[in-house]
XYZ file of C-alpha atoms in Angstrom:
277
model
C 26.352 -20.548 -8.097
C 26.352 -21.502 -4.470
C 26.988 -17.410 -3.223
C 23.705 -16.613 -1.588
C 22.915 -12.671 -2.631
C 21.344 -10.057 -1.390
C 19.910 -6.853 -3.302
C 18.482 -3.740 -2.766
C 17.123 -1.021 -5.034
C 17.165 2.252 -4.986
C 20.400 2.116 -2.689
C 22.799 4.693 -3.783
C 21.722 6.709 -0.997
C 19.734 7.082 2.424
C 17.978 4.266 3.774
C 18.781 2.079 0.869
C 22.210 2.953 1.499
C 22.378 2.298 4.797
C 20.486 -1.127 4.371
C 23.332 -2.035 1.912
C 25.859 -1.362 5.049
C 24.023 -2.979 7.469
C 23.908 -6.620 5.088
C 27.960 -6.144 4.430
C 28.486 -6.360 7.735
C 26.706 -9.165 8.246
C 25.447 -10.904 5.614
C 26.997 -14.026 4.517
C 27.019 -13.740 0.839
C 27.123 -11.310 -1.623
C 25.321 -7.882 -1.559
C 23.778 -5.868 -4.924
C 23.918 -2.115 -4.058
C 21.662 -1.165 -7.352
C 20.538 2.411 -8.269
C 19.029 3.802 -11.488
C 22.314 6.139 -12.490
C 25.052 4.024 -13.072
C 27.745 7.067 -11.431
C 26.006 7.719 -8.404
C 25.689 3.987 -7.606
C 29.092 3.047 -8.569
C 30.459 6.307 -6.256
C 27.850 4.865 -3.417
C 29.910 1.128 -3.790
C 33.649 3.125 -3.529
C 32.373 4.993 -0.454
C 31.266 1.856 1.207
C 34.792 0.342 0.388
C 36.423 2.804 2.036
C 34.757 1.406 5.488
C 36.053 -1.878 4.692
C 32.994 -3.104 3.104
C 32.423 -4.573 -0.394
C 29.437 -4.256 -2.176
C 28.588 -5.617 -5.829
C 27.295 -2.946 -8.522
C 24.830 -3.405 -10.902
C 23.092 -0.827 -12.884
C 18.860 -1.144 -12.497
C 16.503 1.200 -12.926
C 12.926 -0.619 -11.307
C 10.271 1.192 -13.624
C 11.677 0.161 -16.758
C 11.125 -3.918 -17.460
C 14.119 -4.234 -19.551
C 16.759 -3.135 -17.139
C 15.145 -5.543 -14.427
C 15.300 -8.449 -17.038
C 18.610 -7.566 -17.557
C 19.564 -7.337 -14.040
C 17.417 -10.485 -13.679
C 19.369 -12.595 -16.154
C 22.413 -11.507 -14.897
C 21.587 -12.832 -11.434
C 20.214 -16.018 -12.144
C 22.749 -16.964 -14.635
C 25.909 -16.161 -12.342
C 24.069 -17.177 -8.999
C 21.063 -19.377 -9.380
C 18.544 -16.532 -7.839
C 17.799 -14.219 -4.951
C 18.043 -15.124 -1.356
C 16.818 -11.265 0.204
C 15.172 -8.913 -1.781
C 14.655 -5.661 -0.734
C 12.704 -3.007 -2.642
C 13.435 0.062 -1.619
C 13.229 2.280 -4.782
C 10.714 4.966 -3.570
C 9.619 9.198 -4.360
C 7.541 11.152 -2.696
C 6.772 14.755 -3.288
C 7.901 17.713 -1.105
C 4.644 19.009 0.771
C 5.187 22.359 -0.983
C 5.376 20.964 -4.452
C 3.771 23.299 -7.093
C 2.592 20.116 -9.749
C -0.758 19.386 -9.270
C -2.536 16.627 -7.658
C -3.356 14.888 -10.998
C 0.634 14.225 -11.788
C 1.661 13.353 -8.102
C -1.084 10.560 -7.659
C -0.059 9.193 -11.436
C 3.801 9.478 -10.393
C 3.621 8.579 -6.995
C 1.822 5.442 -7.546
C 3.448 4.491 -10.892
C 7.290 4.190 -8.701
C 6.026 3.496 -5.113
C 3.528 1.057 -5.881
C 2.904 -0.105 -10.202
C 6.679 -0.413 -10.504
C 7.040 -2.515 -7.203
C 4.220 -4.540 -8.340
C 6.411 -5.215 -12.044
C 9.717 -5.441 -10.109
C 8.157 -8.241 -8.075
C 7.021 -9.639 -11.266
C 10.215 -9.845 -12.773
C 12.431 -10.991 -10.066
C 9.781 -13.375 -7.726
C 10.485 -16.233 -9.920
C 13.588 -16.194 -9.076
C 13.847 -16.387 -6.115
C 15.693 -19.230 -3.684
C 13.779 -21.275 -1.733
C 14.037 -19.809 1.988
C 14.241 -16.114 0.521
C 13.183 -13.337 2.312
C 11.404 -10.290 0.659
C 11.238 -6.565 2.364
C 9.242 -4.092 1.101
C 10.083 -0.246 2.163
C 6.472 1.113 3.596
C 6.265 3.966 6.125
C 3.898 4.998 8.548
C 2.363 6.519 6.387
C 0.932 3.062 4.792
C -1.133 2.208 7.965
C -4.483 0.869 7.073
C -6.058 3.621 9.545
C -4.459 6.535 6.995
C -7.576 5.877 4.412
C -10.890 7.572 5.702
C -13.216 5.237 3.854
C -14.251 2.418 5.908
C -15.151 0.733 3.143
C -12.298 1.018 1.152
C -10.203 -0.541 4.441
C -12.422 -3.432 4.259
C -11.808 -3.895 0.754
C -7.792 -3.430 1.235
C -7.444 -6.157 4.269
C -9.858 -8.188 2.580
C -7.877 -11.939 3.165
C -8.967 -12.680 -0.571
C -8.010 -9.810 -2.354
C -5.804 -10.323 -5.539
C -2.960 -8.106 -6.629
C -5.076 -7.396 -9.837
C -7.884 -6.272 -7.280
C -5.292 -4.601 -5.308
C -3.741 -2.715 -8.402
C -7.441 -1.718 -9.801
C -8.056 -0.058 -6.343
C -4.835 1.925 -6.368
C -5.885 3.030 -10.144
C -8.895 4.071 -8.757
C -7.436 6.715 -6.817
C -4.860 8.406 -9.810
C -8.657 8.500 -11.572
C -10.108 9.821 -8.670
C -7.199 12.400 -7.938
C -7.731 13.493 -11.816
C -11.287 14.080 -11.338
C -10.763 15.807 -8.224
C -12.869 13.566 -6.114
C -10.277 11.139 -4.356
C -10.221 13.471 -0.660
C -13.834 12.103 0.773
C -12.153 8.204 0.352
C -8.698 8.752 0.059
C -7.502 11.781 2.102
C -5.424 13.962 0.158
C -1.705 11.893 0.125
C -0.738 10.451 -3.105
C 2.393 9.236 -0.567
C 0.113 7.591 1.725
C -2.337 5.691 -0.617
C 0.829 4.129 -2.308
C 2.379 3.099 0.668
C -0.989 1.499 2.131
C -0.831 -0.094 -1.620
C 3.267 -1.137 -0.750
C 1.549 -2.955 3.027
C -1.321 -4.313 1.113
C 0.712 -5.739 -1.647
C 3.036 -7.116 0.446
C -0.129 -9.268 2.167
C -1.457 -10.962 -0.468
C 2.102 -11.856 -1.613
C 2.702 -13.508 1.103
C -0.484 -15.347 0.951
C 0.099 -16.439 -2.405
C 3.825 -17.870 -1.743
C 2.676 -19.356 1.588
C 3.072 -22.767 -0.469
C 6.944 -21.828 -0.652
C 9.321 -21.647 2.141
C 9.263 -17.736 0.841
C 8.846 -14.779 3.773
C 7.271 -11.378 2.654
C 6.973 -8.441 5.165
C 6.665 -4.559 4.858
C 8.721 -2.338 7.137
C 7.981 1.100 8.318
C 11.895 2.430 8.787
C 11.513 5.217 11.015
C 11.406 9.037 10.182
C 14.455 9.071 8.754
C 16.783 12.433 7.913
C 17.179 11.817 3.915
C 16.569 13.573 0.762
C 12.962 12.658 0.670
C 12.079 13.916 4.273
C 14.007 17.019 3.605
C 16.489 15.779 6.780
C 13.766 16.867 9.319
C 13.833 13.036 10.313
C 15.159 12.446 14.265
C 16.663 8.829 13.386
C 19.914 8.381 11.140
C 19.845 6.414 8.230
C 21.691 3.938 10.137
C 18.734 3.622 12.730
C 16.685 3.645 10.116
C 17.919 0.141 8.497
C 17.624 -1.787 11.486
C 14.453 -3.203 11.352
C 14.768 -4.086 7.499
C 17.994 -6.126 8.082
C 16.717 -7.894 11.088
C 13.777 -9.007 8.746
C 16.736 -10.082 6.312
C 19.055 -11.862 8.563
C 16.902 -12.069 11.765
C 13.502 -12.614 12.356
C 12.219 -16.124 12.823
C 10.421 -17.517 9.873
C 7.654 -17.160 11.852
C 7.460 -13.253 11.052
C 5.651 -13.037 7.474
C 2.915 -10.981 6.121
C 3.612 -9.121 8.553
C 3.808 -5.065 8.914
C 6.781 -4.604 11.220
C 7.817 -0.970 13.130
C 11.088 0.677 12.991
C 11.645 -0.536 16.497
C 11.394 -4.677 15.321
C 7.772 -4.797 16.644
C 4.953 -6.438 14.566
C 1.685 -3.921 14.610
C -1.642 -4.494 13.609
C -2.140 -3.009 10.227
C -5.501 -2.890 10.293
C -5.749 -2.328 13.507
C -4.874 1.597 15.977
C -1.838 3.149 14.683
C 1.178 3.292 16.612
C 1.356 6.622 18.598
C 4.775 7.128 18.309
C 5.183 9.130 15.062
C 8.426 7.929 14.058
């Protein structure tokens, strides 16, 4: 019971991966590579062995509640709780997919955002005091993406609730189905469920300020994986820095706060960043 732990989802491969390497080397405890399919995660821990490394395993797939019950049982009974969580599970469509923008909005903010939303649900209360929660956001989940100045308002409102927060992102999937989300919204089901990922992450971390609890969202870097089709400039490597120095790093200072692939804290409400990646 006294092993602190670390876990990540979604980490059989690229970022997630490399966020699993990064907390080996360093981290002072135990570390939960999980993934949805049992085989590729359990391949993901035996390559990550071979550097010398050594990883736990355990099977959890974040959009269905009874594997992250499971996984949550099995945590607290062997080790008490969490001490990092970071959510990492993510999808995001190709920019040439053929399904229409109906089915990406309702999948793309089920995984990215409804599912974080339930994973956070399951696992918050169990985490240790001093824990320190990452979420995986992207540029692309800057405040200044959403062309609706009042629907920014509404987002960085300091009194928004997560049930606001998760009514607003429904809005959109209705609004994609009716074919009227672009005027608001811009036309990224990616980018309104990130914002949702950097929003989320806010009024977390407002509502555990009582705890000695840090939230923060990350933008990793444009990163060469499967999901940016490998036109990313940074390795995966790179692109895990600035989650594990919120993990093992940053002062306790740093929370609610939207932090840059290069360690910087930027204004998410506030001009974007001009360097893309």
């Amino acid at each position: 019971m006294s092993s602190k732990v670390a876990v990540v989802t979604g980490a059989n491969k690229g970022i997630g991966f490399a966020i699993v390497r990064g907390l080996c080397k360093r981290f002072e405890g135990v570390v939960y590579l999980t993934a949805r399919d049992e085989e590729r995660g359990k391949n993901a821990v035996a390559d990550l062995k071979k550097e010398g490394l050594n990883p736990k395993f355990h099977q959890l797939d974040v959009t269905d509640k009874k594997s992250l019950e499971v996984f949550r049982d099995y945590i607290k009974t062997n080790y008490g709780g969490i001490d990092i969580l970071v959510n990492n599970a993510a999808i995001a469509f190709k920019s040439n997919a053929t399904e229409p923008v109906a089915v990406q909005a309702e999948q793309t903010l089920f995984v990215n955002y409804f599912t974080l939303v339930s994973t956070c649900d399951v696992l918050f209360p169990i985490l240790k005091n001093g824990a320190r929660v990452i979420n995986l956001s992207s540029s692309a989940g800057h405040l200044s993406n959403i062309p609706s100045a009042a629907l920014r308002d509404r987002l960085k409102d300091e009194n928004l609730t997560v049930e606001e927060l998760s009514s607003l992102m429904q809005q959109f999937v209705d609004a994609a189905k009716q074919g009227t989300h672009a005027a608001d919204w811009g036309n990224s089901s990616y980018v309104v469920s990130k914002v949702g990922v950097t929003a989320l992450s806010n009024v977390q971390q407002r509502l555990l300020n009582d705890k000695d609890i840090k939230v923060n969202s990350v933008h990793p870097g444009y990163v060469a994986t499967d999901m940016s089709s490998h036109k990313g400039p940074m390795s995966i490597d790179e692109g895990a820095i600035a989650t594990v120095y919120l993990a093992l790093d940053a002062p306790d200072s740093v929370k609610g706060k939207f932090v840059w692939y290069n360690k910087e804290i930027v204004d998410w409400a506030g001009e974007k960043p001009k360097s893309f990646y």
